[in-house]
């Protein structure tokens, strides 16, 4: 029911406004349906620690029973935000991460744990490339879904 | 006669779904006059009277419906509507007992019972609301007896809030306000009230940190899915506990353990009586501080 998602998000927001792990920060949460977070990767030369990447979270009424929709956003200026290079991140910002699809999601995850997972997915990366994009285009050509 | 009543009830249901509450109530009243032994007509009229904020009459209708189905008969909806009216009338104690009966009846339904998929979660949430209301009122009472200024100010705010809400109900009845407008006003009143209470508590916490510090609910009493305190915890095979209604909701979507992703079904769950006792003890404890994190 609607009550559950807004209460839980209100509580997550209160917690997030307190403390967050290094490299993760809340940019805005204008309402309880869409939040933006910035993450920085601290120890991987592919991603300079001064670069921040913008994540957009969109929550349905059924959150946290259903996963939120999480994508990277590209912003041209003020401040500039790029889509990080990673084999599992498309150039349009869509992220292939098991915990974000309906099979891998669990309601014990939360915004903070998702940010940490994405952060560590980038921190452990060794290839500054998007090898998935070619596959995705092929899929689209075949009329398939751009799902991983 | 019962046939006529049935068709009037249907007209009432249609009006209700269209948001025409005054018309719906009128149809149900006509239906009751034709045939007064159908508990559903009273249950439906109780529901529409809740929308019209006529709490007293909603209580009467719920009780009438429960009277017809008998003391042990399945009538979870009537108990739920009764609980809502009682809470609105500021009787959290009675409301809690009605809400628990409704919850218990969907947990152990009679074989012919018609239960909506959302009922359990809705009733479970409402039990929690009643517990909070009861806890807060008792806590404030105790503080006020100790001559606590904050409790007195909070009570004044509470009385003002109640007066404003009653005023909306009165104007709704006099048809100066429509039901939609009235419910918007109510939400505004409630959110203003909560803001003022939060502000007041912050002020006291800053001025006198030792006596007015917020209290956190212990983590082991919090459901990991809703982040709310639990009242009916169940335990999984790996030893973690969750609020029954929310875990059922998760299992409907995915029959897996939320932490390990191992297969998990409702039949694998067990009551966690020890934790339930700890939750009950918390609700009974009262606090000299307010709860930071409702």
Short mmCIF file of C-alpha atoms in Angstrom, two decimals:
data_model
loop_
_atom_site.label_atom_id
_atom_site.label_comp_id
_atom_site.label_asym_id
_atom_site.label_seq_id
_atom_site.Cartn_x
_atom_site.Cartn_y
_atom_site.Cartn_z
CA UNK A 1 0.00 0.00 0.00
CA UNK A 2 1.03 3.56 -0.52
CA UNK A 3 1.61 4.12 3.19
CA UNK A 4 4.41 1.62 3.37
CA UNK A 5 6.62 3.10 0.66
CA UNK A 6 6.35 6.71 1.82
CA UNK A 7 6.97 5.86 5.47
CA UNK A 8 9.95 3.74 4.69
CA UNK A 9 11.40 6.37 2.31
CA UNK A 10 10.86 9.09 4.90
CA UNK A 11 12.89 7.03 7.36
CA UNK A 12 15.63 6.29 4.86
CA UNK A 13 15.83 9.97 4.04
CA UNK A 14 16.20 10.94 7.70
CA UNK A 15 19.01 8.40 8.06
CA UNK A 16 20.74 9.49 4.86
CA UNK A 17 20.68 13.12 5.93
CA UNK A 18 22.70 12.01 8.95
CA UNK A 19 25.72 10.02 7.82
CA UNK A 20 26.66 8.31 4.59
CA UNK A 21 29.71 6.20 3.65
CA UNK A 22 32.61 8.08 2.00
CA UNK A 23 32.03 9.05 -1.63
CA UNK A 24 28.22 8.87 -1.42
CA UNK A 25 26.07 11.96 -1.05
CA UNK A 26 22.46 12.98 -1.38
CA UNK A 27 21.90 15.63 -4.05
CA UNK A 28 18.16 16.11 -3.85
CA UNK A 29 14.98 14.39 -2.81
CA UNK A 30 12.28 16.84 -3.87
CA UNK A 31 9.62 14.29 -3.04
CA UNK A 32 9.50 10.71 -1.95
CA UNK A 33 9.19 9.39 -5.52
CA UNK A 34 12.49 10.49 -7.04
CA UNK A 35 15.88 11.03 -5.46
CA UNK A 36 19.28 11.91 -6.88
CA UNK A 37 22.54 10.74 -5.37
CA UNK A 38 26.16 11.44 -6.31
CA UNK A 39 28.81 8.79 -5.97
CA UNK A 40 32.60 9.01 -6.31
CA UNK A 41 35.00 6.09 -6.67
CA UNK A 42 37.89 6.42 -4.28
CA UNK A 43 40.49 3.86 -5.34
CA UNK A 44 40.27 3.01 -9.01
CA UNK A 45 42.44 4.91 -11.56
CA UNK A 46 39.71 4.50 -14.21
CA UNK A 47 37.53 6.88 -12.22
CA UNK A 48 39.38 9.90 -10.77
CA UNK A 49 38.16 10.51 -7.20
CA UNK A 50 37.27 14.08 -8.18
CA UNK A 51 34.72 12.79 -10.70
CA UNK A 52 31.23 12.35 -9.34
CA UNK A 53 28.51 10.32 -11.02
CA UNK A 54 24.84 11.12 -10.68
CA UNK A 55 22.32 8.36 -9.89
CA UNK A 56 18.58 8.82 -10.24
CA UNK A 57 16.31 6.64 -8.09
CA UNK A 58 12.63 6.31 -8.91
CA UNK A 59 10.40 4.54 -6.43
CA UNK A 60 7.07 2.91 -7.12
CA UNK A 61 4.24 2.69 -4.62
CA UNK A 62 5.28 -0.90 -3.92
CA UNK A 63 8.80 -0.04 -2.77
CA UNK A 64 10.51 -1.80 -0.96
CA UNK A 65 8.64 -4.92 -2.05
CA UNK A 66 9.51 -3.91 -5.63
CA UNK A 67 12.97 -2.67 -6.63
CA UNK A 68 13.46 1.03 -7.38
CA UNK A 69 14.51 2.10 -10.88
CA UNK A 70 18.12 3.27 -10.74
CA UNK A 71 20.04 4.84 -13.64
CA UNK A 72 23.07 7.07 -14.16
CA UNK A 73 22.27 10.54 -15.49
CA UNK A 74 24.35 12.59 -17.87
CA UNK A 75 24.45 16.32 -17.07
CA UNK A 76 26.28 18.70 -19.42
CA UNK A 77 27.25 21.44 -17.05
CA UNK A 78 26.99 22.93 -13.62
CA UNK A 79 28.09 20.49 -12.37
CA UNK A 80 29.07 18.16 -15.20
CA UNK A 81 28.17 14.52 -14.68
CA UNK A 82 29.22 11.75 -17.06
CA UNK A 83 27.99 8.19 -17.39
CA UNK A 84 30.85 6.06 -16.02
CA UNK A 85 32.56 3.66 -18.40
CA UNK A 86 31.85 0.10 -17.34
CA UNK A 87 31.05 -3.09 -19.26
CA UNK A 88 27.70 -3.34 -17.46
CA UNK A 89 26.60 0.26 -17.81
CA UNK A 90 25.02 1.42 -21.07
CA UNK A 91 25.77 4.79 -22.57
CA UNK A 92 22.19 5.86 -21.74
CA UNK A 93 22.84 5.25 -18.04
CA UNK A 94 21.02 1.95 -17.57
CA UNK A 95 22.84 -0.30 -15.11
CA UNK A 96 22.99 -4.08 -15.31
CA UNK A 97 23.18 -5.17 -11.70
CA UNK A 98 21.44 -8.26 -10.38
CA UNK A 99 20.06 -6.60 -7.27
CA UNK A 100 18.22 -4.03 -9.38
CA UNK A 101 16.22 -6.52 -11.42
CA UNK A 102 13.17 -8.19 -10.05
CA UNK A 103 14.90 -11.54 -9.59
CA UNK A 104 17.80 -10.20 -7.62
CA UNK A 105 16.00 -7.56 -5.59
CA UNK A 106 15.23 -8.08 -1.94
CA UNK A 107 13.26 -5.68 0.28
CA UNK A 108 16.06 -5.61 2.83
CA UNK A 109 18.10 -3.52 0.39
CA UNK A 110 17.87 0.24 0.62
CA UNK A 111 19.17 3.34 -1.12
CA UNK A 112 22.40 3.31 0.82
CA UNK A 113 23.12 -0.37 0.16
CA UNK A 114 22.36 0.09 -3.55
CA UNK A 115 24.80 3.01 -3.72
CA UNK A 116 27.45 0.92 -1.99
CA UNK A 117 26.89 -1.96 -4.41
CA UNK A 118 27.20 0.31 -7.46
CA UNK A 119 30.23 2.00 -5.96
CA UNK A 120 31.96 -1.32 -5.41
CA UNK A 121 30.96 -2.55 -8.85
CA UNK A 122 32.83 0.45 -10.28
CA UNK A 123 35.73 0.18 -7.84
CA UNK A 124 36.37 -3.42 -8.88
CA UNK A 125 36.24 -2.66 -12.61
CA UNK A 126 39.35 -3.11 -14.77
CA UNK A 127 37.94 -2.28 -18.23
CA UNK A 128 37.15 1.30 -19.19
CA UNK A 129 34.74 0.29 -21.93
CA UNK A 130 31.14 -0.47 -22.73
CA UNK A 131 31.19 -3.90 -24.22
CA UNK A 132 27.45 -4.30 -23.71
CA UNK A 133 26.40 -1.54 -26.06
CA UNK A 134 27.05 -3.57 -29.21
CA UNK A 135 25.07 -6.47 -27.80
CA UNK A 136 22.27 -4.13 -26.83
CA UNK A 137 22.07 -2.63 -30.31
CA UNK A 138 21.91 -6.13 -31.73
CA UNK A 139 19.08 -6.92 -29.36
CA UNK A 140 17.21 -3.81 -30.39
CA UNK A 141 17.69 -4.72 -34.04
CA UNK A 142 16.15 -8.07 -33.33
CA UNK A 143 13.24 -6.39 -31.57
CA UNK A 144 14.30 -7.69 -28.15
CA UNK A 145 14.37 -5.82 -24.90
CA UNK A 146 17.45 -3.99 -23.75
CA UNK A 147 17.61 -6.08 -20.64
CA UNK A 148 20.72 -7.88 -19.47
CA UNK B 1 -38.04 -7.58 1.16
CA UNK B 2 -34.45 -8.81 1.25
CA UNK B 3 -34.40 -8.67 -2.55
CA UNK B 4 -35.35 -4.98 -2.52
CA UNK B 5 -32.72 -4.33 0.13
CA UNK B 6 -30.12 -6.09 -1.98
CA UNK B 7 -30.80 -3.91 -5.01
CA UNK B 8 -30.69 -0.74 -2.88
CA UNK B 9 -27.38 -1.92 -1.42
CA UNK B 10 -26.01 -2.37 -4.93
CA UNK B 11 -27.08 1.18 -5.80
CA UNK B 12 -25.32 2.32 -2.65
CA UNK B 13 -22.15 0.47 -3.64
CA UNK B 14 -22.15 2.09 -7.07
CA UNK B 15 -22.63 5.55 -5.56
CA UNK B 16 -19.82 4.80 -3.08
CA UNK B 17 -17.41 3.81 -5.85
CA UNK B 18 -18.25 7.05 -7.65
CA UNK B 19 -17.42 9.02 -4.54
CA UNK B 20 -21.06 10.08 -4.02
CA UNK B 21 -20.99 9.40 -0.30
CA UNK B 22 -24.14 11.24 0.73
CA UNK B 23 -26.20 9.41 -1.90
CA UNK B 24 -24.59 6.10 -0.97
CA UNK B 25 -25.48 6.55 2.68
CA UNK B 26 -29.05 7.32 1.70
CA UNK B 27 -29.35 4.10 -0.35
CA UNK B 28 -27.94 2.02 2.50
CA UNK B 29 -30.39 3.61 4.94
CA UNK B 30 -33.28 2.75 2.65
CA UNK B 31 -31.92 -0.77 2.34
CA UNK B 32 -31.78 -1.19 6.12
CA UNK B 33 -35.38 -0.04 6.37
CA UNK B 34 -36.42 -2.79 3.95
CA UNK B 35 -34.39 -5.54 5.54
CA UNK B 36 -32.28 -5.19 8.67
CA UNK B 37 -30.68 -8.64 9.06
CA UNK B 38 -27.95 -8.31 6.41
CA UNK B 39 -24.70 -7.38 8.20
CA UNK B 40 -23.07 -6.22 4.95
CA UNK B 41 -25.46 -3.28 4.58
CA UNK B 42 -24.43 -2.02 8.01
CA UNK B 43 -20.75 -2.63 7.24
CA UNK B 44 -21.02 -0.67 4.01
CA UNK B 45 -22.90 2.16 5.70
CA UNK B 46 -20.23 2.24 8.41
CA UNK B 47 -17.62 2.67 5.68
CA UNK B 48 -19.46 5.53 4.00
CA UNK B 49 -20.03 7.19 7.36
CA UNK B 50 -16.29 7.06 7.97
CA UNK B 51 -15.85 8.98 4.72
CA UNK B 52 -18.44 11.48 5.93
CA UNK B 53 -16.58 11.65 9.26
CA UNK B 54 -19.67 10.73 11.25
CA UNK B 55 -17.72 8.66 13.72
CA UNK B 56 -20.50 7.94 16.24
CA UNK B 57 -22.79 6.57 13.58
CA UNK B 58 -19.96 4.58 12.02
CA UNK B 59 -19.38 2.95 15.41
CA UNK B 60 -23.09 2.13 15.74
CA UNK B 61 -23.25 0.59 12.28
CA UNK B 62 -20.11 -1.50 12.83
CA UNK B 63 -21.46 -2.76 16.14
CA UNK B 64 -24.81 -3.54 14.60
CA UNK B 65 -23.09 -5.53 11.84
CA UNK B 66 -20.99 -7.41 14.42
CA UNK B 67 -24.11 -8.10 16.48
CA UNK B 68 -25.78 -9.76 13.48
CA UNK B 69 -22.78 -11.99 12.68
CA UNK B 70 -22.49 -12.95 16.35
CA UNK B 71 -19.58 -12.59 18.79
CA UNK B 72 -17.46 -15.29 17.08
CA UNK B 73 -18.59 -14.69 13.50
CA UNK B 74 -16.18 -13.62 10.78
CA UNK B 75 -16.65 -9.89 10.26
CA UNK B 76 -13.16 -8.43 9.86
CA UNK B 77 -14.31 -5.44 7.82
CA UNK B 78 -16.76 -4.31 10.49
CA UNK B 79 -14.04 -4.61 13.16
CA UNK B 80 -11.66 -2.61 10.97
CA UNK B 81 -14.21 0.18 10.37
CA UNK B 82 -15.02 0.16 14.08
CA UNK B 83 -11.33 0.57 14.87
CA UNK B 84 -11.01 3.52 12.47
CA UNK B 85 -13.97 5.32 13.99
CA UNK B 86 -12.74 4.68 17.53
CA UNK B 87 -9.29 6.01 16.72
CA UNK B 88 -10.79 9.11 15.11
CA UNK B 89 -12.81 9.64 18.29
CA UNK B 90 -9.60 9.48 20.31
CA UNK B 91 -10.17 6.09 21.91
CA UNK B 92 -6.93 4.31 21.00
CA UNK B 93 -7.44 1.61 23.60
CA UNK B 94 -10.76 0.45 22.15
CA UNK B 95 -9.47 1.02 18.62
CA UNK B 96 -6.50 -1.26 19.27
CA UNK B 97 -8.68 -4.05 20.54
CA UNK B 98 -10.99 -3.80 17.51
CA UNK B 99 -8.01 -3.65 15.13
CA UNK B 100 -6.44 -6.73 16.74
CA UNK B 101 -9.71 -8.63 16.32
CA UNK B 102 -9.81 -7.66 12.62
CA UNK B 103 -6.17 -8.71 12.20
CA UNK B 104 -6.74 -12.00 14.01
CA UNK B 105 -9.77 -12.75 11.82
CA UNK B 106 -7.79 -12.40 8.57
CA UNK B 107 -4.93 -14.42 10.03
CA UNK B 108 -7.30 -17.26 11.04
CA UNK B 109 -10.22 -16.79 8.65
CA UNK B 110 -13.31 -18.98 8.67
CA UNK B 111 -13.43 -21.28 5.61
CA UNK B 112 -16.03 -19.18 3.79
CA UNK B 113 -14.50 -15.80 4.57
CA UNK B 114 -13.89 -13.34 1.74
CA UNK B 115 -10.51 -11.76 2.37
CA UNK B 116 -8.94 -9.19 0.05
CA UNK B 117 -5.23 -9.69 -0.63
CA UNK B 118 -4.37 -6.36 0.99
CA UNK B 119 -6.42 -6.84 4.15
CA UNK B 120 -3.68 -8.33 6.27
CA UNK B 121 -1.18 -5.60 5.49
CA UNK B 122 -3.77 -2.86 5.96
CA UNK B 123 -4.96 -4.21 9.30
CA UNK B 124 -1.42 -4.83 10.47
CA UNK B 125 -0.54 -1.20 9.73
CA UNK B 126 -3.61 -0.04 11.55
CA UNK B 127 -2.75 -2.10 14.63
CA UNK B 128 0.57 -0.30 14.63
CA UNK B 129 -1.10 3.11 14.36
CA UNK B 130 -3.34 2.33 17.32
CA UNK B 131 -0.37 1.15 19.37
CA UNK B 132 1.49 4.35 18.63
CA UNK B 133 -1.51 6.49 19.50
CA UNK B 134 -2.01 4.62 22.76
CA UNK B 135 1.66 4.85 23.61
CA UNK B 136 1.82 8.59 22.95
CA UNK B 137 -1.29 9.44 24.93
CA UNK B 138 -0.24 7.39 27.93
CA UNK B 139 3.23 8.80 27.80
CA UNK B 140 1.94 12.35 27.69
CA UNK B 141 -0.40 11.66 30.59
CA UNK B 142 2.44 10.41 32.70
CA UNK B 143 4.65 13.38 31.87
CA UNK B 144 1.83 15.81 32.56
CA UNK B 145 1.28 14.32 35.99
CA UNK B 146 4.93 15.09 36.66
CA UNK B 147 4.19 18.67 35.74
CA UNK B 148 6.18 18.50 32.53
CA UNK B 149 5.85 21.69 30.51
CA UNK B 150 6.50 20.03 27.17
CA UNK B 151 3.72 17.51 27.77
CA UNK B 152 1.34 20.32 28.64
CA UNK B 153 2.19 22.26 25.48
CA UNK B 154 1.88 19.14 23.37
CA UNK B 155 -1.48 18.47 24.87
CA UNK B 156 -2.66 21.96 24.06
CA UNK B 157 -1.57 21.49 20.46
CA UNK B 158 -3.37 18.17 20.46
CA UNK B 159 -6.59 19.72 21.77
CA UNK B 160 -6.40 22.44 19.11
CA UNK B 161 -5.84 19.84 16.44
CA UNK B 162 -8.83 17.85 17.64
CA UNK B 163 -10.96 21.00 17.70
CA UNK B 164 -9.99 21.82 14.10
CA UNK B 165 -10.73 18.26 13.00
CA UNK B 166 -14.12 18.33 14.74
CA UNK B 167 -14.85 21.62 13.04
CA UNK B 168 -14.16 20.05 9.63
CA UNK B 169 -16.47 17.14 10.52
CA UNK B 170 -19.20 19.57 11.57
CA UNK B 171 -18.90 21.60 8.37
CA UNK B 172 -18.92 18.42 6.35
CA UNK B 173 -22.14 17.40 8.01
CA UNK B 174 -23.66 20.83 7.41
CA UNK B 175 -22.57 20.33 3.77
CA UNK B 176 -20.45 23.45 3.79
CA UNK B 177 -17.60 21.18 2.68
CA UNK B 178 -17.48 18.27 0.26
CA UNK B 179 -15.90 14.96 1.35
CA UNK B 180 -12.81 15.46 -0.82
CA UNK B 181 -12.23 18.96 0.46
CA UNK B 182 -12.79 17.79 4.03
CA UNK B 183 -10.20 15.06 3.74
CA UNK B 184 -7.71 17.56 2.28
CA UNK B 185 -8.33 19.90 5.20
CA UNK B 186 -7.81 17.05 7.63
CA UNK B 187 -4.48 16.16 6.09
CA UNK B 188 -3.39 19.74 6.27
CA UNK B 189 -4.38 19.95 9.95
CA UNK B 190 -2.54 16.73 10.75
CA UNK B 191 0.62 17.69 8.92
CA UNK B 192 0.63 21.13 10.58
CA UNK B 193 0.20 19.46 13.93
CA UNK B 194 3.10 17.10 13.31
CA UNK B 195 5.33 19.96 12.22
CA UNK B 196 4.55 21.93 15.36
CA UNK B 197 5.16 18.94 17.62
CA UNK B 198 8.49 18.28 15.91
CA UNK B 199 9.49 21.91 16.30
CA UNK B 200 8.50 21.98 19.96
CA UNK B 201 10.48 18.85 20.70
CA UNK B 202 13.54 20.19 18.93
CA UNK B 203 13.35 23.34 21.04
CA UNK B 204 13.15 21.37 24.27
CA UNK B 205 15.94 19.07 23.18
CA UNK B 206 18.19 22.06 22.51
CA UNK B 207 17.28 23.85 25.74
CA UNK B 208 17.43 20.89 28.08
CA UNK B 209 19.24 17.98 26.42
CA UNK B 210 19.37 15.69 29.47
CA UNK B 211 15.64 15.60 30.11
CA UNK B 212 14.30 15.84 26.59
CA UNK B 213 16.38 13.60 24.43
CA UNK B 214 14.69 11.52 21.77
CA UNK B 215 14.72 7.78 22.26
CA UNK B 216 15.52 5.32 19.49
CA UNK B 217 13.52 2.13 19.20
CA UNK B 218 15.94 -0.82 19.63
CA UNK B 219 16.97 -2.28 16.26
CA UNK B 220 15.89 -5.81 17.12
CA UNK B 221 12.26 -4.63 17.40
CA UNK B 222 12.33 -3.04 13.92
CA UNK B 223 11.13 -4.87 10.82
CA UNK B 224 13.91 -4.77 8.21
CA UNK B 225 11.43 -4.27 5.37
CA UNK B 226 9.19 -1.43 6.57
CA UNK B 227 11.61 0.00 9.18
CA UNK B 228 8.63 0.09 11.57
CA UNK B 229 8.45 -1.49 15.02
CA UNK B 230 6.97 -4.99 14.88
CA UNK B 231 3.92 -6.36 16.68
CA UNK B 232 3.56 -9.86 15.20
CA UNK B 233 7.05 -11.07 14.29
CA UNK B 234 7.72 -14.35 12.47
CA UNK B 235 11.12 -16.03 12.17
CA UNK B 236 12.69 -17.55 9.04
CA UNK B 237 14.90 -20.62 8.78
CA UNK B 238 18.06 -18.53 9.01
CA UNK B 239 16.95 -16.95 12.27
CA UNK B 240 15.95 -13.46 11.12
CA UNK B 241 12.56 -12.06 12.09
CA UNK B 242 10.18 -9.84 10.14
CA UNK B 243 6.71 -8.42 10.62
CA UNK B 244 4.31 -11.11 9.43
CA UNK B 245 2.21 -8.96 7.07
CA UNK B 246 5.17 -7.40 5.22
CA UNK B 247 7.03 -10.68 4.82
CA UNK B 248 3.85 -12.31 3.45
CA UNK B 249 3.69 -9.42 0.96
CA UNK B 250 7.28 -10.09 -0.13
CA UNK B 251 6.70 -13.85 -0.39
CA UNK B 252 3.72 -13.28 -2.66
CA UNK B 253 6.08 -11.62 -5.12
CA UNK B 254 9.11 -13.81 -4.62
CA UNK B 255 9.15 -16.98 -2.49
CA UNK B 256 12.68 -16.41 -1.25
CA UNK B 257 14.37 -15.47 1.99
CA UNK B 258 15.03 -11.71 1.79
CA UNK B 259 18.58 -12.09 3.07
CA UNK B 260 19.84 -15.41 1.68
CA UNK B 261 17.50 -15.79 -1.34
CA UNK B 262 16.97 -19.42 -0.38
CA UNK B 263 13.48 -20.74 -1.18
CA UNK B 264 11.03 -19.71 1.52
CA UNK B 265 7.26 -20.07 1.84
CA UNK B 266 4.68 -19.02 4.41
CA UNK B 267 4.64 -22.59 5.76
CA UNK B 268 8.33 -22.32 6.68
CA UNK B 269 7.67 -19.38 8.99
CA UNK B 270 7.18 -19.72 12.74
CA UNK B 271 5.85 -17.34 15.34
CA UNK B 272 8.64 -15.70 17.26
CA UNK B 273 7.01 -15.65 20.68
CA UNK B 274 10.08 -14.42 22.51
CA UNK B 275 10.48 -11.42 20.22
CA UNK B 276 6.75 -10.75 20.34
CA UNK B 277 7.01 -10.57 24.13
CA UNK B 278 9.90 -8.12 23.77
CA UNK B 279 7.81 -5.99 21.37
CA UNK B 280 4.86 -6.03 23.77
CA UNK B 281 7.17 -5.05 26.61
CA UNK B 282 8.37 -2.11 24.56
CA UNK B 283 4.81 -0.95 23.86
CA UNK B 284 3.99 -1.25 27.55
CA UNK B 285 7.21 0.35 28.74
CA UNK B 286 6.28 3.97 28.28
CA UNK B 287 9.17 6.31 27.77
CA UNK B 288 10.31 9.37 29.59
CA UNK B 289 11.56 10.51 26.21
CA UNK B 290 9.65 10.69 22.97
CA UNK B 291 10.27 8.20 20.21
CA UNK B 292 12.60 9.74 17.65
CA UNK B 293 11.74 7.59 14.76
CA UNK B 294 8.08 6.62 14.43
#
